[in-house]
Coordinates of C-alpha atoms in Angstrom, one line a residue:
X1 CA -20.9 -43.5 -12.4
X2 CA -20.9 -43.9 -8.6
X3 CA -17.8 -42.7 -6.8
X4 CA -16.5 -43.5 -3.3
X5 CA -14.1 -41.9 -0.9
X6 CA -12.9 -43.9 2.2
X7 CA -12.3 -41.6 5.2
X8 CA -10.0 -42.8 8.0
X9 CA -12.8 -42.1 10.6
X10 CA -16.5 -42.0 10.7
X11 CA -17.9 -39.1 8.6
X12 CA -20.3 -37.0 10.8
X13 CA -20.9 -34.0 8.6
X14 CA -20.8 -33.3 4.8
X15 CA -21.3 -30.1 2.8
X16 CA -21.1 -29.5 -0.9
X17 CA -19.9 -26.1 -2.2
X18 CA -22.5 -24.2 -4.3
X19 CA -20.2 -21.5 -5.6
X20 CA -20.1 -21.4 -9.4
X21 CA -16.3 -21.6 -9.4
X22 CA -16.2 -24.4 -6.8
X23 CA -19.1 -26.7 -7.5
X24 CA -16.8 -29.7 -7.6
X25 CA -15.7 -29.4 -4.0
X26 CA -17.1 -31.2 -0.9
X27 CA -16.2 -30.7 2.7
X28 CA -16.2 -33.8 4.9
X29 CA -16.0 -33.7 8.7
X30 CA -14.8 -36.7 10.6
X31 CA -13.8 -37.6 14.2
X32 CA -11.1 -34.9 14.4
X33 CA -10.5 -33.3 11.0
X34 CA -12.1 -31.7 7.9
X35 CA -11.1 -33.0 4.5
X36 CA -11.7 -31.2 1.2
X37 CA -12.6 -33.4 -1.7
X38 CA -12.6 -32.6 -5.4
X39 CA -15.0 -34.5 -7.6
X40 CA -14.8 -35.2 -11.3
X41 CA -16.9 -37.6 -13.5
X42 CA -14.4 -40.5 -12.7
X43 CA -12.6 -39.8 -9.5
X44 CA -12.9 -38.2 -6.0
X45 CA -9.6 -37.1 -4.5
X46 CA -8.6 -35.2 -1.3
X47 CA -6.9 -31.8 -1.9
X48 CA -6.7 -30.5 1.6
X49 CA -7.0 -31.6 5.2
X50 CA -7.5 -29.6 8.4
X51 CA -6.8 -31.2 11.8
X52 CA -9.4 -29.5 14.1
X53 CA -9.0 -31.8 17.1
X54 CA -12.7 -32.6 17.8
X55 CA -15.6 -34.3 16.2
X56 CA -17.2 -32.1 13.4
X57 CA -20.9 -31.3 13.8
X58 CA -21.4 -28.7 11.1
X59 CA -19.8 -27.2 8.0
X60 CA -20.3 -24.1 5.8
X61 CA -18.6 -22.8 2.7
X62 CA -17.6 -19.2 2.2
X63 CA -18.4 -17.4 -1.1
X64 CA -14.7 -16.7 -1.5
X65 CA -13.9 -20.3 -2.3
X66 CA -12.6 -21.0 -5.8
X67 CA -11.7 -24.6 -6.9
X68 CA -8.2 -25.5 -8.4
X69 CA -10.1 -26.7 -11.5
X70 CA -11.3 -23.1 -12.1
X71 CA -8.3 -21.0 -11.4
X72 CA -4.5 -21.2 -10.6
X73 CA -5.3 -18.6 -7.9
X74 CA -7.7 -21.0 -6.1
X75 CA -8.8 -20.4 -2.5
X76 CA -10.4 -22.7 0.0
X77 CA -12.4 -21.0 2.8
X78 CA -15.0 -22.6 5.1
X79 CA -16.1 -22.8 8.7
X80 CA -16.5 -25.9 10.9
X81 CA -18.1 -26.5 14.3
X82 CA -16.7 -29.0 16.8
X83 CA -18.3 -31.2 19.4
X84 CA -16.6 -29.1 22.0
X85 CA -18.8 -26.2 20.8
X86 CA -15.8 -24.4 19.3
X87 CA -15.8 -22.8 15.8
X88 CA -13.0 -22.7 13.3
X89 CA -12.3 -20.8 10.1
X90 CA -10.3 -23.0 7.7
X91 CA -8.3 -21.5 4.8
X92 CA -5.9 -22.8 2.2
X93 CA -4.4 -21.4 -1.0
X94 CA -1.5 -22.2 -3.4
X95 CA 0.7 -19.8 -1.5
X96 CA -0.3 -20.8 2.0
X97 CA -0.8 -24.2 3.7
X98 CA -3.8 -25.2 5.7
X99 CA -4.6 -22.7 8.4
X100 CA -7.1 -23.0 11.3
X101 CA -8.4 -19.9 13.1
X102 CA -10.3 -20.8 16.2
X103 CA -13.1 -18.6 17.5
X104 CA -16.4 -18.7 19.4
X105 CA -15.1 -20.7 22.4
X106 CA -15.4 -20.2 26.1
X107 CA -18.0 -17.8 27.5
X108 CA -18.4 -16.0 24.2
X109 CA -19.8 -18.9 22.2
X110 CA -22.4 -21.7 22.3
X111 CA -23.0 -23.9 25.3
X112 CA -24.7 -26.7 23.4
X113 CA -24.1 -28.8 20.3
X114 CA -23.8 -26.6 17.1
X115 CA -26.3 -28.4 14.8
X116 CA -25.9 -26.3 11.7
X117 CA -24.1 -23.2 10.2
X118 CA -24.3 -21.2 7.1
X119 CA -22.8 -18.0 5.6
X120 CA -24.9 -15.0 4.9
X121 CA -26.8 -15.1 1.6
X122 CA -26.4 -12.8 -1.4
X123 CA -23.2 -12.4 -3.5
X124 CA -21.6 -9.3 -2.0
X125 CA -18.7 -9.2 0.4
X126 CA -21.0 -9.9 3.4
X127 CA -21.5 -13.4 2.1
X128 CA -18.0 -14.2 3.2
X129 CA -18.0 -11.9 6.3
X130 CA -20.9 -13.2 8.3
X131 CA -21.5 -16.8 9.3
X132 CA -24.5 -17.9 11.4
X133 CA -24.7 -20.9 13.8
X134 CA -27.6 -22.6 15.6
X135 CA -27.4 -24.8 18.6
X136 CA -29.1 -26.9 21.2
X137 CA -28.7 -24.0 23.6
X138 CA -31.6 -22.2 21.7
X139 CA -29.3 -19.5 20.4
X140 CA -28.8 -18.2 16.8
X141 CA -25.4 -16.4 16.7
X142 CA -24.3 -14.4 13.7
X143 CA -20.5 -14.0 13.7
X144 CA -18.6 -11.1 12.1
X145 CA -15.4 -12.7 10.9
X146 CA -13.8 -9.4 10.0
X147 CA -14.8 -7.1 12.9
X148 CA -13.5 -3.5 13.0
X149 CA -13.2 -3.7 16.8
X150 CA -11.0 -6.2 18.4
X151 CA -12.1 -8.2 21.5
X152 CA -10.0 -10.3 23.9
X153 CA -9.3 -13.8 22.7
X154 CA -10.3 -16.8 24.7
X155 CA -7.4 -18.2 26.8
X156 CA -5.9 -21.4 25.4
X157 CA -7.1 -24.6 27.1
X158 CA -4.7 -27.0 28.8
X159 CA -5.6 -29.6 26.2
X160 CA -4.6 -27.3 23.4
X161 CA -1.3 -26.5 25.0
X162 CA -0.4 -30.2 25.4
X163 CA -1.1 -30.8 21.8
X164 CA 0.7 -27.8 20.4
X165 CA 1.9 -29.4 17.2
X166 CA -1.6 -30.3 16.1
X167 CA -3.2 -27.1 17.3
X168 CA -3.5 -23.9 15.2
X169 CA -0.8 -21.4 15.9
X170 CA -1.8 -18.2 17.8
X171 CA -3.0 -15.4 15.5
X172 CA -3.0 -11.7 15.8
X173 CA -6.3 -11.6 13.9
X174 CA -9.2 -9.9 15.8
X175 CA -11.6 -12.4 17.3
X176 CA -15.0 -12.4 15.6
X177 CA -17.9 -10.7 17.4
X178 CA -21.3 -12.3 17.7
X179 CA -24.9 -11.0 17.4
X180 CA -27.1 -13.3 19.5
X181 CA -30.8 -14.0 18.9
X182 CA -32.5 -16.2 21.5
X183 CA -35.3 -18.7 20.7
X184 CA -37.7 -20.7 22.9
X185 CA -36.5 -24.2 21.8
X186 CA -33.4 -26.0 20.6
X187 CA -32.6 -25.1 17.0
X188 CA -31.8 -27.7 14.3
X189 CA -31.4 -26.0 11.0
X190 CA -30.3 -22.7 9.5
X191 CA -30.3 -21.7 5.8
X192 CA -29.5 -18.6 3.8
X193 CA -30.8 -17.7 0.3
X194 CA -28.8 -16.4 -2.7
X195 CA -31.3 -13.5 -3.2
X196 CA -31.0 -11.9 0.3
X197 CA -28.3 -11.1 2.7
X198 CA -30.4 -10.1 5.7
X199 CA -32.6 -13.1 6.3
X200 CA -32.1 -16.6 7.6
X201 CA -34.4 -19.6 7.6
X202 CA -34.3 -21.1 11.1
X203 CA -36.1 -24.2 12.4
X204 CA -36.5 -25.7 15.9
X205 CA -37.2 -29.2 17.1
X206 CA -40.8 -28.4 18.1
X207 CA -42.3 -27.7 14.7
X208 CA -41.7 -24.0 14.2
X209 CA -39.9 -22.3 11.3
X210 CA -38.8 -18.7 11.3
X211 CA -37.7 -16.3 8.6
X212 CA -35.5 -14.1 10.7
X213 CA -34.2 -10.6 9.8
X214 CA -30.9 -10.7 11.7
X215 CA -30.0 -7.1 10.7
X216 CA -33.1 -5.6 12.4
X217 CA -32.4 -3.4 15.4
X218 CA -33.8 -4.9 18.6
X219 CA -34.1 -1.4 20.0
X220 CA -36.7 -0.6 17.5
X221 CA -40.0 -1.1 19.4
X222 CA -42.4 -2.1 16.7
X223 CA -45.6 -3.4 18.1
X224 CA -46.4 -5.2 14.9
X225 CA -43.0 -7.1 14.8
X226 CA -42.9 -10.8 15.7
X227 CA -40.6 -12.2 18.3
X228 CA -36.9 -13.1 17.7
X229 CA -36.7 -10.5 14.9
X230 CA -38.8 -12.9 12.8
X231 CA -40.5 -11.6 9.7
X232 CA -42.6 -14.8 9.4
X233 CA -43.3 -17.8 11.5
X234 CA -44.5 -21.1 10.0
X235 CA -45.5 -24.3 11.7
X236 CA -45.6 -28.0 11.1
X237 CA -48.9 -28.9 12.9
X238 CA -48.1 -32.6 13.7
X239 CA -44.7 -31.8 15.1
X240 CA -46.1 -28.9 17.1
X241 CA -48.9 -31.0 18.5
X242 CA -46.5 -33.8 19.5
X243 CA -44.2 -31.4 21.2
X244 CA -47.1 -30.2 23.4
X245 CA -48.0 -33.7 24.6
X246 CA -46.2 -34.9 27.7
X247 CA -43.9 -37.8 26.9
X248 CA -44.3 -37.4 23.1
X249 CA -41.4 -38.5 21.0
X250 CA -39.0 -35.7 19.9
X251 CA -38.6 -36.1 16.2
X252 CA -35.6 -34.6 14.3
X253 CA -36.3 -31.6 12.1
X254 CA -34.6 -30.4 8.9
X255 CA -35.7 -27.6 6.5
X256 CA -34.2 -26.1 3.3
X257 CA -34.9 -23.1 1.1
X258 CA -35.5 -23.7 -2.6
X259 CA -32.7 -22.0 -4.4
X260 CA -34.7 -20.6 -7.4
X261 CA -37.8 -19.6 -5.3
X262 CA -37.4 -17.7 -2.0
X263 CA -41.1 -18.2 -1.3
X264 CA -40.8 -22.0 -1.3
X265 CA -39.6 -23.9 1.8
X266 CA -39.4 -27.6 2.4
X267 CA -38.8 -29.7 5.5
X268 CA -39.1 -33.0 7.2
X269 CA -40.5 -33.4 10.7
X270 CA -40.8 -37.0 11.9
X271 CA -42.5 -39.2 9.4
X272 CA -43.9 -36.4 7.2
X273 CA -42.4 -34.0 4.7
X274 CA -44.0 -30.6 4.2
X275 CA -43.7 -27.7 1.6
X276 CA -44.7 -24.1 2.4
X277 CA -45.4 -21.3 0.0
X278 CA -45.1 -18.0 1.7
X279 CA -47.3 -16.4 -1.0
X280 CA -50.1 -18.5 0.4
X281 CA -49.6 -18.6 4.1
X282 CA -52.7 -20.6 5.2
X283 CA -52.1 -19.6 8.8
X284 CA -48.5 -20.7 8.5
X285 CA -49.4 -24.3 7.8
X286 CA -47.9 -26.3 4.9
X287 CA -49.5 -26.0 1.4
X288 CA -48.4 -29.6 0.6
X289 CA -47.4 -32.5 2.8
X290 CA -46.8 -36.2 2.4
X291 CA -45.5 -39.3 4.1
X292 CA -41.9 -40.0 4.4
X293 CA -39.9 -42.7 6.4
X294 CA -42.1 -44.3 9.0
X295 CA -39.1 -44.3 11.3
X296 CA -38.7 -40.6 10.9
X297 CA -36.8 -38.5 8.3
X298 CA -33.6 -36.9 9.3
X299 CA -32.3 -34.5 6.5
X300 CA -34.2 -32.6 3.8
X301 CA -32.3 -31.1 0.9
X302 CA -33.4 -29.3 -2.3
X303 CA -31.4 -30.0 -5.5
X304 CA -29.5 -26.9 -6.5
X305 CA -29.3 -27.6 -10.3
X306 CA -32.7 -29.2 -10.7
X307 CA -34.7 -27.3 -8.1
X308 CA -37.9 -29.2 -8.5
X309 CA -36.3 -32.2 -6.9
X310 CA -35.8 -32.7 -3.2
X311 CA -34.4 -35.6 -1.2
X312 CA -34.9 -37.0 2.3
X313 CA -32.8 -39.4 4.4
X314 CA -33.3 -41.3 7.7
X315 CA -30.9 -42.3 10.4
X316 CA -32.8 -45.4 11.3
X317 CA -30.6 -48.5 10.6
X318 CA -33.7 -50.7 10.1
X319 CA -33.9 -49.7 6.4
X320 CA -30.2 -49.5 5.7
X321 CA -28.6 -46.4 4.0
X322 CA -31.5 -45.1 2.0
X323 CA -32.4 -41.8 0.3
X324 CA -35.8 -40.9 -1.1
X325 CA -35.9 -38.4 -4.0
X326 CA -39.1 -36.6 -4.8
X327 CA -40.3 -34.3 -7.6
X328 CA -42.4 -31.5 -6.2
X329 CA -44.3 -31.3 -9.6
X330 CA -45.6 -34.8 -8.7
X331 CA -45.3 -34.6 -5.0
X332 CA -47.8 -37.4 -4.1
X333 CA -46.1 -39.9 -6.5
X334 CA -43.9 -42.5 -4.9
X335 CA -40.3 -41.3 -4.5
X336 CA -37.4 -42.7 -6.3
X337 CA -35.5 -44.9 -3.8
X338 CA -31.8 -45.2 -3.7
X339 CA -30.5 -48.1 -1.5
X340 CA -26.8 -47.4 -0.9
X341 CA -25.9 -50.0 1.6
X342 CA -27.9 -52.6 3.6
X343 CA -28.8 -52.4 7.3
X344 CA -27.3 -51.7 9.8
X345 CA -25.7 -49.0 7.8
X346 CA -27.4 -45.6 7.8
X347 CA -26.8 -42.1 6.4
X348 CA -25.4 -39.5 8.8
X349 CA -25.4 -36.6 6.3
X350 CA -25.9 -35.9 2.6
X351 CA -26.0 -33.0 0.2
X352 CA -26.7 -32.3 -3.5
X353 CA -23.7 -31.3 -5.6
X354 CA -24.0 -28.1 -7.6
X355 CA -22.2 -29.6 -10.7
X356 CA -24.0 -29.1 -14.0
X357 CA -25.9 -32.0 -15.5
X358 CA -27.9 -34.7 -13.8
X359 CA -28.0 -34.0 -10.1
X360 CA -25.5 -35.9 -8.0
X361 CA -25.8 -36.6 -4.2
X362 CA -22.9 -37.1 -1.8
X363 CA -23.8 -39.2 1.2
X364 CA -21.9 -40.1 4.3
X365 CA -22.3 -43.7 5.4
X366 CA -20.0 -44.8 8.1
X367 CA -16.4 -44.1 7.0
X368 CA -17.4 -43.8 3.3
X369 CA -18.6 -40.9 1.2
X370 CA -20.7 -42.3 -1.7
X371 CA -21.4 -40.0 -4.7
X372 CA -24.1 -41.0 -7.2
X373 CA -26.4 -39.4 -9.8
X374 CA -30.2 -39.5 -9.3
X375 CA -30.8 -40.2 -13.0
X376 CA -29.2 -40.8 -16.4
X377 CA -28.6 -38.5 -19.3

């Protein structure tokens, strides 16, 4: 059964929670707020709303989140990035209303659009302590949300003071500290994996993908180490070649880590999707590739519950709001095509839900969130 949720503004970002006790929650980022949706088989309802005050560009769930359907002592915790480059920690519980803790603004944070963010992998306490962000400013920043050393807070802007009622109240909580790793090109995607807390998967817009050990000490002068604290660097040859050609079109880039296999990485660069197997490096080139949208793919996502499936969307309005779902066991077979709405609608963001059963996708189309299964029982 398809479900819909109508948001008051255009939905720019969407992220499904993958925690075992919160797999029915979705975060939706609009023009100025983040809404938390709870999904059942028959209904999708809003259970919390956070007024951030700027357009949401990225979202990430903390491992501390527990859904109201799983416990009376439920907790909502996630981070959001705004178009003003500011970051926000959002929390809600039965005993406390919605709370917004702003950080990462001013000189201490990003100076370009924050394209993606994710909490540290693993399942220990670090998976709720460290959140990583990537931006057009070519920086990967890993933020310690619970630092032992306090740093000076960023002064409140005039806009915030004029809108005092809608702005988060001042907090005595220490400001998060950031560990910064520079890269040569704007960064588009960052992913963590449940099996490791020290590595991130990072992609840039020029066809390079890095597995980065963010805990490595930059003072360790290891002649065999790769740049940017990277353990491994992969490439998408077509995208890399296009980026080296003067006047070449800059394609979007999106990658994801397969949840049940840390050695398998998938991504879409332009009009091709690629799969890498790090057990068979082949010089860092893909082990499998295939054609995707001729207009260029925009987002690549692995299914969390049926990990052999992956999906790709495009932001081109010429095809309408369309998602292609592939099975990597039959990677060269035609994809299953889901036409959600006709042109000029298009998908801004989508994600697989982690609910048990047939995989379901939540897609943001205009002001509407559409939730649908990719098969039948």
